[in-house]
Short mmCIF file of C-alpha atoms in Angstrom, two decimals:
data_model
loop_
_atom_site.label_atom_id
_atom_site.label_comp_id
_atom_site.label_asym_id
_atom_site.label_seq_id
_atom_site.Cartn_x
_atom_site.Cartn_y
_atom_site.Cartn_z
CA UNK A 1 48.77 38.13 19.20
CA UNK A 2 46.86 36.33 21.80
CA UNK A 3 44.76 33.14 21.03
CA UNK A 4 41.74 35.14 22.49
CA UNK A 5 42.75 37.89 20.41
CA UNK A 6 42.67 35.87 17.30
CA UNK A 7 39.82 33.39 18.13
CA UNK A 8 37.40 35.24 20.36
CA UNK A 9 37.80 38.94 20.24
CA UNK A 10 36.36 39.40 16.69
CA UNK A 11 33.01 38.02 18.05
CA UNK A 12 33.20 39.70 21.33
CA UNK A 13 33.68 43.09 20.03
CA UNK A 14 31.51 43.38 17.08
CA UNK A 15 27.80 42.68 16.81
CA UNK A 16 27.87 41.97 13.08
CA UNK A 17 30.36 39.02 13.51
CA UNK A 18 28.34 37.48 15.96
CA UNK A 19 25.44 37.68 13.95
CA UNK A 20 27.30 36.40 11.14
CA UNK A 21 28.43 33.69 13.45
CA UNK A 22 25.15 32.45 14.48
CA UNK A 23 23.76 32.70 11.16
CA UNK A 24 26.53 30.47 9.68
CA UNK A 25 25.81 27.88 12.56
CA UNK A 26 22.03 28.06 11.81
CA UNK A 27 22.77 27.43 8.18
CA UNK A 28 25.05 24.28 9.02
CA UNK A 29 22.16 22.92 11.13
CA UNK A 30 20.08 22.77 8.06
CA UNK A 31 22.36 22.77 5.03
CA UNK A 32 24.40 19.62 6.37
CA UNK A 33 21.72 17.06 6.65
CA UNK A 34 19.98 18.47 3.23
CA UNK A 35 23.60 18.20 1.47
CA UNK A 36 23.75 14.45 2.63
CA UNK A 37 20.39 13.47 1.31
CA UNK A 38 20.68 15.46 -1.91
CA UNK A 39 24.14 13.37 -2.48
CA UNK A 40 22.58 10.21 -1.48
CA UNK A 41 19.83 10.74 -4.27
CA UNK A 42 22.62 11.44 -6.99
CA UNK A 43 21.10 15.01 -6.97
CA UNK A 44 24.40 17.03 -6.16
CA UNK A 45 24.54 19.21 -9.23
CA UNK A 46 20.63 19.44 -9.05
CA UNK A 47 21.37 21.58 -5.73
CA UNK A 48 23.69 23.80 -7.93
CA UNK A 49 21.13 24.15 -10.41
CA UNK A 50 18.41 24.85 -8.05
CA UNK A 51 20.54 28.12 -6.29
CA UNK A 52 20.89 29.61 -9.59
CA UNK A 53 17.15 29.21 -10.06
CA UNK A 54 16.41 31.01 -7.36
CA UNK A 55 17.86 34.03 -8.78
CA UNK A 56 14.82 35.62 -10.93
CA UNK A 57 12.84 35.52 -7.96
CA UNK A 58 15.26 37.18 -5.68
CA UNK A 59 15.61 39.72 -8.45
CA UNK A 60 11.98 40.59 -9.00
CA UNK A 61 12.16 40.68 -5.18
CA UNK A 62 14.68 43.14 -5.39
CA UNK A 63 13.23 45.12 -8.04
CA UNK A 64 10.19 45.61 -5.97
CA UNK A 65 11.55 46.45 -2.77
CA UNK A 66 15.19 46.72 -3.16
CA UNK A 67 17.57 44.98 -0.82
CA UNK A 68 15.37 43.44 1.76
CA UNK A 69 15.58 39.91 2.56
CA UNK A 70 12.28 39.07 2.87
CA UNK A 71 11.10 40.35 -0.34
CA UNK A 72 13.98 38.76 -2.22
CA UNK A 73 13.57 35.35 -0.11
CA UNK A 74 9.79 34.71 -1.11
CA UNK A 75 10.91 35.81 -4.43
CA UNK A 76 13.51 32.92 -4.58
CA UNK A 77 11.27 30.50 -2.93
CA UNK A 78 8.72 30.91 -5.70
CA UNK A 79 11.16 30.64 -8.76
CA UNK A 80 12.90 27.57 -7.06
CA UNK A 81 9.70 25.79 -6.59
CA UNK A 82 8.55 26.72 -10.05
CA UNK A 83 11.80 25.34 -11.70
CA UNK A 84 11.83 22.27 -9.65
CA UNK A 85 8.27 21.40 -10.34
CA UNK A 86 8.69 22.03 -14.17
CA UNK A 87 11.79 19.89 -14.48
CA UNK A 88 10.16 17.30 -12.61
CA UNK A 89 7.19 17.92 -14.82
CA UNK A 90 9.12 17.78 -17.89
CA UNK A 91 11.18 14.45 -16.95
CA UNK A 92 8.18 12.77 -16.22
CA UNK A 93 6.14 13.76 -19.15
CA UNK A 94 8.82 13.43 -21.84
CA UNK A 95 12.18 11.61 -22.57
CA UNK A 96 14.30 14.31 -21.11
CA UNK A 97 15.89 13.11 -17.97
CA UNK A 98 15.56 15.26 -14.86
CA UNK A 99 19.54 16.35 -14.74
CA UNK A 100 18.84 17.70 -18.50
CA UNK A 101 15.60 19.46 -17.71
CA UNK A 102 16.96 20.99 -14.49
CA UNK A 103 19.91 22.35 -16.77
CA UNK A 104 17.80 24.10 -19.36
CA UNK A 105 15.44 25.30 -16.77
CA UNK A 106 18.06 26.98 -14.65
CA UNK A 107 20.24 28.21 -17.11
CA UNK A 108 17.06 30.00 -18.62
CA UNK A 109 16.04 31.14 -14.92
CA UNK A 110 19.81 32.54 -14.35
CA UNK A 111 19.93 34.48 -17.58
CA UNK A 112 16.35 35.97 -16.67
CA UNK A 113 17.33 36.69 -13.05
CA UNK A 114 20.72 38.51 -14.05
CA UNK A 115 18.57 40.56 -16.83
CA UNK A 116 16.02 41.69 -14.37
CA UNK A 117 18.77 42.83 -11.71
CA UNK A 118 20.77 44.65 -14.38
CA UNK A 119 17.59 46.50 -15.33
CA UNK A 120 17.58 48.44 -12.34
CA UNK A 121 20.16 47.81 -10.12
CA UNK A 122 23.89 48.54 -10.43
CA UNK A 123 26.48 46.22 -10.84
CA UNK A 124 27.33 46.30 -7.31
CA UNK A 125 23.79 45.25 -6.43
CA UNK A 126 24.34 42.16 -8.75
CA UNK A 127 27.39 41.22 -7.18
CA UNK A 128 25.33 41.62 -3.92
CA UNK A 129 22.66 39.23 -4.89
CA UNK A 130 25.33 37.07 -6.49
CA UNK A 131 27.95 36.55 -3.72
CA UNK A 132 25.83 37.60 -0.81
CA UNK A 133 27.43 39.65 2.14
CA UNK A 134 27.34 37.84 5.54
CA UNK A 135 28.55 40.46 7.37
CA UNK A 136 25.35 42.79 6.69
CA UNK A 137 23.25 40.14 8.28
CA UNK A 138 20.36 42.39 10.61
CA UNK A 139 18.33 40.84 12.80
CA UNK A 140 15.33 40.30 10.46
CA UNK A 141 17.47 38.18 8.30
CA UNK A 142 19.02 36.14 11.38
CA UNK A 143 15.19 35.48 12.39
CA UNK A 144 14.70 34.29 8.93
CA UNK A 145 17.53 31.90 8.54
CA UNK A 146 16.79 30.59 12.15
CA UNK A 147 13.37 29.89 10.94
CA UNK A 148 14.21 28.22 7.80
CA UNK A 149 16.56 26.06 9.79
CA UNK A 150 13.88 25.10 12.69
CA UNK A 151 11.25 24.39 9.90
CA UNK A 152 14.09 22.17 7.99
CA UNK A 153 15.06 20.08 10.78
CA UNK A 154 11.50 19.59 12.34
CA UNK A 155 10.26 18.50 8.73
CA UNK A 156 13.10 16.51 8.12
CA UNK A 157 12.41 14.33 11.46
CA UNK A 158 9.16 13.83 10.70
CA UNK A 159 9.47 12.61 6.97
CA UNK A 160 12.56 10.91 7.76
CA UNK A 161 11.81 7.12 7.25
CA UNK A 162 9.30 7.64 3.94
CA UNK A 163 12.14 10.07 2.77
CA UNK A 164 14.88 7.54 3.14
CA UNK A 165 12.84 4.85 1.70
CA UNK A 166 11.99 6.69 -0.93
CA UNK A 167 15.60 7.56 -1.91
CA UNK A 168 16.84 4.09 -1.30
CA UNK A 169 14.03 1.98 -3.25
CA UNK A 170 11.66 4.15 -4.97
CA UNK A 171 9.44 1.32 -6.18
CA UNK A 172 8.88 -0.34 -3.09
CA UNK A 173 7.76 2.92 -1.34
CA UNK A 174 5.41 3.55 -4.28
CA UNK A 175 3.90 -0.14 -3.99
CA UNK A 176 3.57 0.30 -0.14
CA UNK A 177 2.31 3.83 0.23
CA UNK A 178 1.89 5.19 -3.29
CA UNK A 179 2.97 8.86 -1.72
CA UNK A 180 6.81 8.75 -2.72
CA UNK A 181 6.50 11.92 -5.18
CA UNK A 182 5.02 13.92 -2.19
CA UNK A 183 7.80 13.24 -0.07
CA UNK A 184 10.33 13.74 -2.84
CA UNK A 185 8.37 17.35 -3.58
CA UNK A 186 8.61 18.32 0.39
CA UNK A 187 12.28 17.52 0.20
CA UNK A 188 12.78 19.99 -2.87
CA UNK A 189 10.84 22.55 -1.00
CA UNK A 190 13.37 22.33 1.79
CA UNK A 191 16.17 22.43 -0.58
CA UNK A 192 14.66 25.61 -1.91
CA UNK A 193 14.22 27.05 1.39
CA UNK A 194 17.55 26.44 2.47
CA UNK A 195 19.21 27.96 -0.58
CA UNK A 196 17.12 31.06 0.18
CA UNK A 197 18.52 30.90 3.60
CA UNK A 198 22.11 30.82 2.60
CA UNK A 199 21.71 33.43 -0.12
CA UNK A 200 21.77 36.29 2.09
CA UNK A 201 25.04 35.02 3.69
CA UNK A 202 26.92 33.64 0.71
CA UNK A 203 24.75 34.40 -2.46
CA UNK A 204 22.87 32.60 -4.78
CA UNK A 205 26.01 31.27 -6.44
CA UNK A 206 27.73 30.03 -3.13
CA UNK A 207 25.00 29.16 -1.04
CA UNK A 208 24.96 25.62 -1.98
CA UNK A 209 28.48 25.28 -1.39
CA UNK A 210 27.74 24.87 2.23
CA UNK A 211 25.54 22.01 1.36
CA UNK A 212 27.53 20.07 -0.72
CA UNK A 213 31.20 20.53 0.46
CA UNK A 214 30.52 19.09 3.94
CA UNK A 215 28.52 16.56 2.60
CA UNK A 216 31.13 15.41 0.59
CA UNK A 217 33.52 15.36 3.71
CA UNK A 218 31.26 13.33 5.79
CA UNK A 219 30.72 10.74 3.08
CA UNK A 220 34.76 10.56 2.81
CA UNK A 221 34.77 10.05 6.66
CA UNK A 222 32.03 7.90 7.82
CA UNK A 223 29.07 5.47 7.08
CA UNK A 224 25.62 5.18 8.39
CA UNK A 225 22.95 8.47 8.34
CA UNK A 226 23.52 9.85 12.08
CA UNK A 227 27.24 10.04 11.38
CA UNK A 228 27.15 11.39 8.19
CA UNK A 229 24.51 14.22 9.09
CA UNK A 230 26.77 14.73 12.49
CA UNK A 231 30.01 14.86 10.23
CA UNK A 232 28.48 17.28 7.82
CA UNK A 233 27.07 19.61 10.34
CA UNK A 234 30.27 19.84 12.18
CA UNK A 235 32.33 20.45 9.00
CA UNK A 236 29.96 23.06 8.02
CA UNK A 237 30.15 24.71 11.63
CA UNK A 238 33.78 24.45 11.59
CA UNK A 239 33.86 26.39 7.78
CA UNK A 240 31.52 28.90 8.97
CA UNK A 241 33.80 29.84 12.01
CA UNK A 242 37.24 29.53 10.69
CA UNK A 243 36.10 31.33 7.45
CA UNK A 244 34.73 34.20 9.48
CA UNK A 245 37.88 34.46 11.57
CA UNK A 246 40.33 34.58 8.57
CA UNK A 247 38.25 36.98 6.51
CA UNK A 248 38.10 39.15 9.42
CA UNK A 249 41.65 39.29 10.16
CA UNK A 250 42.99 39.02 6.73
CA UNK A 251 40.16 41.78 5.42
CA UNK A 252 39.09 38.95 2.84
CA UNK A 253 35.14 38.65 1.63
CA UNK A 254 33.80 36.45 4.39
CA UNK A 255 31.46 34.46 1.64
CA UNK A 256 34.10 33.00 -0.52
CA UNK A 257 36.25 32.24 2.63
CA UNK A 258 33.84 30.33 4.17
CA UNK A 259 33.38 28.18 1.23
CA UNK A 260 37.40 27.89 0.36
CA UNK A 261 37.56 26.75 4.39
CA UNK A 262 35.05 23.97 3.31
CA UNK A 263 37.04 23.22 0.25
CA UNK A 264 40.21 22.92 1.92
CA UNK A 265 38.60 20.40 4.40
CA UNK A 266 37.47 18.62 1.42
CA UNK A 267 40.93 18.52 0.06
CA UNK A 268 42.41 17.43 3.28
CA UNK A 269 39.62 14.71 3.76
CA UNK A 270 40.50 13.18 0.18
CA UNK A 271 43.98 13.02 1.27
CA UNK A 272 43.64 11.70 4.53
CA UNK A 273 39.90 10.02 5.29
CA UNK A 274 39.46 6.13 5.39
CA UNK A 275 38.01 6.38 2.36
CA UNK A 276 40.04 8.88 0.66
CA UNK A 277 42.82 8.70 -2.05
CA UNK A 278 45.82 8.99 0.08
CA UNK A 279 45.07 6.16 2.05
CA UNK A 280 44.03 3.84 -1.05
CA UNK A 281 47.54 3.97 -2.09
CA UNK A 282 49.34 3.27 1.09
CA UNK A 283 49.62 -0.31 1.72
CA UNK A 284 47.10 -1.06 4.72
CA UNK A 285 47.10 -4.40 6.78
CA UNK A 286 44.10 -6.66 6.42
CA UNK A 287 42.17 -8.35 9.09
CA UNK A 288 43.36 -11.81 9.42
CA UNK A 289 39.72 -13.60 9.49
CA UNK A 290 36.42 -12.25 8.05
CA UNK A 291 34.56 -9.92 10.90
CA UNK A 292 32.07 -11.79 12.43
CA UNK A 293 28.92 -9.59 12.23
CA UNK B 1 -4.29 -16.83 1.95
CA UNK B 2 -5.15 -14.55 -1.26
CA UNK B 3 -8.66 -14.74 -2.32
CA UNK B 4 -8.93 -13.12 -5.87
CA UNK B 5 -7.26 -13.97 -9.11
CA UNK B 6 -5.22 -11.62 -10.85
CA UNK B 7 -6.36 -11.12 -14.26
CA UNK B 8 -4.89 -9.62 -17.30
CA UNK B 9 -7.33 -8.58 -19.91
CA UNK B 10 -5.60 -8.00 -23.45
CA UNK B 11 -3.12 -6.22 -21.67
CA UNK B 12 -0.45 -4.13 -23.63
CA UNK B 13 2.36 -2.46 -22.28
CA UNK B 14 4.50 -0.12 -24.59
CA UNK B 15 8.04 1.74 -24.41
CA UNK B 16 7.73 4.85 -26.90
CA UNK B 17 5.06 3.06 -28.82
CA UNK B 18 6.76 -0.26 -29.31
CA UNK B 19 5.03 -2.95 -27.39
CA UNK B 20 7.02 -4.96 -24.82
CA UNK B 21 3.93 -6.90 -23.68
CA UNK B 22 1.59 -7.41 -26.59
CA UNK B 23 -2.31 -8.30 -26.14
CA UNK B 24 -1.62 -10.73 -23.22
CA UNK B 25 -4.69 -12.23 -21.41
CA UNK B 26 -5.12 -14.91 -18.80
CA UNK B 27 -5.48 -15.34 -15.20
CA UNK B 28 -3.09 -16.03 -12.11
CA UNK B 29 -5.30 -18.38 -9.98
CA UNK B 30 -5.25 -17.52 -6.11
CA UNK B 31 -2.10 -19.51 -4.78
CA UNK B 32 -0.70 -20.34 -8.13
CA UNK B 33 3.04 -20.52 -8.25
CA UNK B 34 3.92 -19.33 -11.83
CA UNK B 35 7.30 -18.96 -13.71
CA UNK B 36 7.53 -16.12 -16.24
CA UNK B 37 10.20 -17.28 -18.97
CA UNK B 38 11.37 -15.87 -22.00
CA UNK B 39 14.08 -14.54 -23.97
CA UNK B 40 15.71 -11.18 -23.29
CA UNK B 41 13.73 -8.25 -24.00
CA UNK B 42 10.43 -10.63 -24.01
CA UNK B 43 8.56 -7.75 -21.68
CA UNK B 44 8.88 -10.28 -18.75
CA UNK B 45 10.15 -7.36 -16.27
CA UNK B 46 7.70 -4.88 -18.03
CA UNK B 47 4.69 -7.42 -17.01
CA UNK B 48 5.93 -7.47 -13.39
CA UNK B 49 6.03 -3.76 -13.26
CA UNK B 50 2.68 -3.45 -14.97
CA UNK B 51 1.60 -5.74 -12.18
CA UNK B 52 2.54 -3.55 -9.12
CA UNK B 53 1.42 -0.48 -11.04
CA UNK B 54 4.81 1.13 -11.90
CA UNK B 55 4.57 0.97 -15.62
CA UNK B 56 1.43 2.73 -16.96
CA UNK B 57 -0.88 0.57 -19.15
CA UNK B 58 -0.99 0.86 -23.06
CA UNK B 59 -4.17 -0.58 -23.45
CA UNK B 60 -6.36 -3.38 -22.04
CA UNK B 61 -6.51 -4.16 -17.98
CA UNK B 62 -5.13 -5.84 -15.05
CA UNK B 63 -7.87 -6.83 -12.75
CA UNK B 64 -6.20 -7.37 -9.19
CA UNK B 65 -9.66 -8.52 -7.58
CA UNK B 66 -9.94 -5.87 -5.26
CA UNK B 67 -6.37 -6.41 -3.90
CA UNK B 68 -4.29 -3.63 -2.53
CA UNK B 69 -0.87 -2.64 -4.15
CA UNK B 70 0.49 -2.29 -0.55
CA UNK B 71 -0.13 -6.48 -0.14
CA UNK B 72 1.86 -7.03 -3.29
CA UNK B 73 5.45 -8.03 -2.50
CA UNK B 74 7.90 -7.25 -5.07
CA UNK B 75 11.52 -8.09 -5.58
CA UNK B 76 13.23 -5.68 -7.86
CA UNK B 77 16.01 -6.74 -10.11
CA UNK B 78 19.13 -6.22 -8.12
CA UNK B 79 20.65 -3.72 -10.25
CA UNK B 80 17.84 -0.89 -9.71
CA UNK B 81 19.02 -0.93 -5.97
CA UNK B 82 22.05 1.04 -4.75
CA UNK B 83 23.78 -1.38 -2.20
CA UNK B 84 26.31 1.37 -1.08
CA UNK B 85 23.49 3.32 0.56
CA UNK B 86 24.30 3.86 4.13
CA UNK B 87 21.44 1.73 5.60
CA UNK B 88 21.87 -1.22 8.12
CA UNK B 89 20.39 -4.73 7.23
CA UNK B 90 17.87 -4.12 9.84
CA UNK B 91 16.92 -1.25 8.45
CA UNK B 92 16.09 -2.76 5.11
CA UNK B 93 14.33 -5.63 6.88
CA UNK B 94 12.07 -3.48 8.97
CA UNK B 95 11.05 -1.77 5.68
CA UNK B 96 8.87 -4.81 5.27
CA UNK B 97 6.67 -3.83 8.18
CA UNK B 98 5.68 -0.53 6.40
CA UNK B 99 1.83 -1.52 6.48
CA UNK B 100 2.03 -1.70 10.39
CA UNK B 101 4.37 1.19 11.01
CA UNK B 102 3.72 3.10 8.11
CA UNK B 103 5.68 6.50 7.31
CA UNK B 104 5.44 7.84 11.18
CA UNK B 105 4.55 5.08 13.38
CA UNK B 106 6.92 3.31 15.98
CA UNK B 107 9.23 0.31 15.01
CA UNK B 108 7.71 -1.85 17.86
CA UNK B 109 9.52 -4.68 19.95
CA UNK B 110 7.44 -7.09 18.09
CA UNK B 111 8.49 -5.68 14.74
CA UNK B 112 12.36 -5.90 15.64
CA UNK B 113 11.67 -9.44 16.67
CA UNK B 114 9.76 -10.21 13.51
CA UNK B 115 12.83 -8.81 11.60
CA UNK B 116 15.38 -10.64 13.61
CA UNK B 117 13.28 -13.82 12.88
CA UNK B 118 13.33 -13.30 9.29
CA UNK B 119 17.04 -12.56 8.88
CA UNK B 120 17.28 -16.14 10.78
CA UNK B 121 15.04 -17.82 8.62
CA UNK B 122 17.29 -16.24 5.66
CA UNK B 123 20.29 -17.57 7.16
CA UNK B 124 21.69 -14.37 8.16
CA UNK B 125 21.16 -14.50 12.09
CA UNK B 126 22.82 -11.45 13.90
CA UNK B 127 23.52 -9.50 10.70
CA UNK B 128 21.18 -6.78 11.64
CA UNK B 129 23.78 -4.11 12.65
CA UNK B 130 25.49 -4.48 9.64
CA UNK B 131 25.98 -1.91 6.65
CA UNK B 132 24.33 -2.99 3.43
CA UNK B 133 27.62 -2.13 1.91
CA UNK B 134 29.57 -4.93 3.37
CA UNK B 135 27.54 -7.79 2.33
CA UNK B 136 28.04 -10.08 -0.83
CA UNK B 137 25.19 -10.01 -3.34
CA UNK B 138 24.26 -13.36 -2.47
CA UNK B 139 23.67 -12.05 1.14
CA UNK B 140 21.99 -8.92 0.10
CA UNK B 141 19.19 -10.93 -1.89
CA UNK B 142 18.88 -12.89 1.23
CA UNK B 143 18.26 -9.19 3.02
CA UNK B 144 15.57 -8.85 0.29
CA UNK B 145 13.72 -12.03 0.99
CA UNK B 146 13.98 -11.37 4.85
CA UNK B 147 12.04 -8.03 3.69
CA UNK B 148 9.28 -9.95 1.79
CA UNK B 149 9.18 -12.03 4.71
CA UNK B 150 8.30 -9.34 7.00
CA UNK B 151 5.71 -7.98 4.15
CA UNK B 152 3.59 -10.97 4.72
CA UNK B 153 2.18 -10.54 1.19
CA UNK B 154 -0.43 -12.33 -0.52
CA UNK B 155 1.05 -11.96 -3.62
CA UNK B 156 4.63 -12.08 -4.16
CA UNK B 157 6.67 -11.00 -7.43
CA UNK B 158 10.29 -12.05 -8.05
CA UNK B 159 12.27 -10.19 -10.76
CA UNK B 160 15.21 -12.39 -11.51
CA UNK B 161 15.72 -13.43 -7.77
CA UNK B 162 18.65 -16.09 -8.62
CA UNK B 163 20.65 -13.82 -11.13
CA UNK B 164 24.48 -14.04 -10.44
CA UNK B 165 24.11 -15.80 -7.13
CA UNK B 166 25.76 -19.25 -5.88
CA UNK B 167 23.57 -22.59 -5.97
CA UNK B 168 23.71 -22.90 -1.95
CA UNK B 169 21.94 -19.35 -1.60
CA UNK B 170 19.50 -20.33 -4.67
CA UNK B 171 18.50 -23.31 -3.34
CA UNK B 172 17.70 -21.55 0.45
CA UNK B 173 16.01 -19.13 -1.30
CA UNK B 174 13.86 -21.84 -3.46
CA UNK B 175 12.93 -23.33 -0.22
CA UNK B 176 11.34 -20.02 0.97
CA UNK B 177 9.40 -19.94 -2.16
CA UNK B 178 8.51 -23.47 -1.59
CA UNK B 179 7.12 -22.46 1.57
CA UNK B 180 5.24 -19.72 0.42
CA UNK B 181 3.31 -21.78 -2.03
CA UNK B 182 2.50 -24.22 0.60
CA UNK B 183 1.06 -21.08 2.57
CA UNK B 184 -1.19 -20.38 -0.50
CA UNK B 185 0.29 -17.36 -1.54
CA UNK B 186 0.22 -16.23 -5.09
CA UNK B 187 3.92 -16.47 -6.24
CA UNK B 188 5.33 -14.91 -9.96
CA UNK B 189 8.72 -15.20 -10.75
CA UNK B 190 10.75 -13.89 -13.76
CA UNK B 191 13.10 -17.02 -13.97
CA UNK B 192 15.94 -17.89 -16.64
CA UNK B 193 16.69 -21.52 -15.45
CA UNK B 194 14.42 -23.63 -17.38
CA UNK B 195 15.50 -26.87 -15.33
CA UNK B 196 14.70 -24.73 -12.28
CA UNK B 197 11.30 -23.77 -13.56
CA UNK B 198 10.42 -27.65 -14.27
CA UNK B 199 11.55 -28.70 -10.90
CA UNK B 200 9.73 -26.07 -8.65
CA UNK B 201 7.06 -24.12 -10.49
CA UNK B 202 3.96 -25.78 -11.71
CA UNK B 203 2.60 -23.14 -14.07
CA UNK B 204 4.64 -21.23 -16.62
CA UNK B 205 3.59 -18.40 -18.50
CA UNK B 206 5.99 -18.31 -21.69
CA UNK B 207 6.31 -14.82 -23.31
CA UNK B 208 8.27 -13.33 -26.46
CA UNK B 209 6.16 -9.81 -26.38
CA UNK B 210 3.32 -11.90 -27.27
CA UNK B 211 1.89 -14.75 -24.98
CA UNK B 212 3.44 -17.97 -26.55
CA UNK B 213 2.09 -20.21 -23.90
CA UNK B 214 0.53 -19.95 -20.53
CA UNK B 215 -0.31 -23.03 -18.43
CA UNK B 216 1.02 -26.23 -16.94
CA UNK B 217 4.85 -26.03 -17.14
CA UNK B 218 5.29 -29.46 -18.74
CA UNK B 219 3.32 -28.36 -21.83
CA UNK B 220 4.17 -24.53 -21.76
CA UNK B 221 7.63 -25.16 -22.03
CA UNK B 222 7.32 -27.83 -24.66
CA UNK B 223 10.32 -27.32 -27.24
CA UNK B 224 8.19 -26.01 -30.16
CA UNK B 225 6.92 -23.44 -27.92
CA UNK B 226 10.52 -22.51 -26.99
CA UNK B 227 11.44 -22.53 -30.27
CA UNK B 228 8.70 -20.00 -31.13
CA UNK B 229 9.51 -17.69 -28.27
CA UNK B 230 13.05 -17.38 -29.56
CA UNK B 231 12.27 -16.87 -32.88
CA UNK B 232 9.63 -14.13 -32.06
CA UNK B 233 12.45 -12.35 -30.04
CA UNK B 234 14.68 -12.05 -32.87
CA UNK B 235 12.46 -10.41 -35.19
CA UNK B 236 12.19 -6.71 -34.28
CA UNK B 237 10.88 -4.40 -36.65
CA UNK B 238 12.04 -0.66 -36.54
CA UNK B 239 9.07 0.90 -38.46
CA UNK B 240 6.11 -1.41 -37.89
CA UNK B 241 2.52 -1.31 -39.01
CA UNK B 242 0.22 0.55 -36.42
CA UNK B 243 -1.82 -2.43 -34.62
CA UNK B 244 -5.25 -2.43 -36.10
CA UNK B 245 -7.41 -2.46 -33.10
CA UNK B 246 -7.64 1.39 -32.89
CA UNK B 247 -5.14 1.92 -30.09
CA UNK B 248 -2.08 3.83 -29.96
CA UNK B 249 0.59 1.01 -29.71
CA UNK B 250 2.34 -0.82 -32.66
CA UNK B 251 2.93 -4.48 -33.24
#
């Protein structure tokens, strides 16, 4: 099999593969930076919780209009935001910490979602909602994903400074501007939007995979915000492309394959990256003198 | 520089109804330099957090005399900041220019210039591009002081500014604090080193949840007062009576 047939032909020959690839790249552009920010805010698992929380909203959308991405997407955004807001409210007004209240809400939310889907749909529908089907992405879905990515990148560019400041030293931002919660809220909205975008492609359970795995990979390789964003996006793009190629040739389900490729890159990074496990075990030469600034 | 005094009026701040700061009244005069001293758990940090509006007041009031919170510079305890965060030294220092640049404004050349000057003042010339993760804890404290310099605040609150740093860094930073004092900024610092307090701080607020003494350092830090402070911090009542002033907090 020629290299062309291996790497290019699937996309040259089939429209659905092209759409899947573009969707992956769009997802990577939005989810990469969001994943890094989630990790820096020590909210890695909150992303996971939110992805589950999206389910009942999507399920209601599914009940109302069947497998339509816009309806399920809107439902997902509403449900995800509701859980995020409620968790924030609970952690501020009770002694429960935010992660504990997130866990309580998302589990309730997930159970409700599965119940709603099982009320009407078959188990095939449930599988579709839980695990997505990137190869069935149509033009409408593609436009939705692209729009969410655009909104994400533009919003991040605008609120970048206060968002990072709020991440690094929330007390300071509260003192100088007093609007820290607003940026936190906007950020949570972006998280939910990106989960909804990843939802059609990878399903509710794995949408968060394209956020957190590339972010973890980036943290192992580089320091500094721009580099972290770049490596995270690149890792997500590579995972999307390689995952699609492998799933096409081997006849595997595309969503899990994409996430598994990302997982593979993570394991590789664990071994090979500068801050990974393997390098630490090897004796490394150190500098003779302190580095000058 | 600072016009209005900051007054505490019968201030009580509580955690889960246990008062950490209990019925404290008094005034920080404009341009004064006050050390807050007391045993661990005496409510020193809590008092600072109430002053910057981060901790809600249970009863009483703080009158900042029209001073905007944005013109209060605050140095948090270092444990509250993640020093592995992937930002450069210059990024942190330039946060101090927030009042000029705001959330969206441009970082002007003049701001960068001031940032470089501030870094030079704290003895970290040319450190701007270094990631904060590569700094020692003393150097990181200097960076936070550079941010305070850039903030140009009328009132400066420092929470244990010299915890776990060496004497040379401490001396350098103390000089900065003295400079702020001569510029008539109001300085309030939580400190543990009594000799340091006696040498540099004219005013002292001695607290052990309740106010023990507030005034000239020499008289506030008398042996009797210090003994009382220690004794009060040692009796913690699990199920105390409610305070009889009709408010929700307990004694």
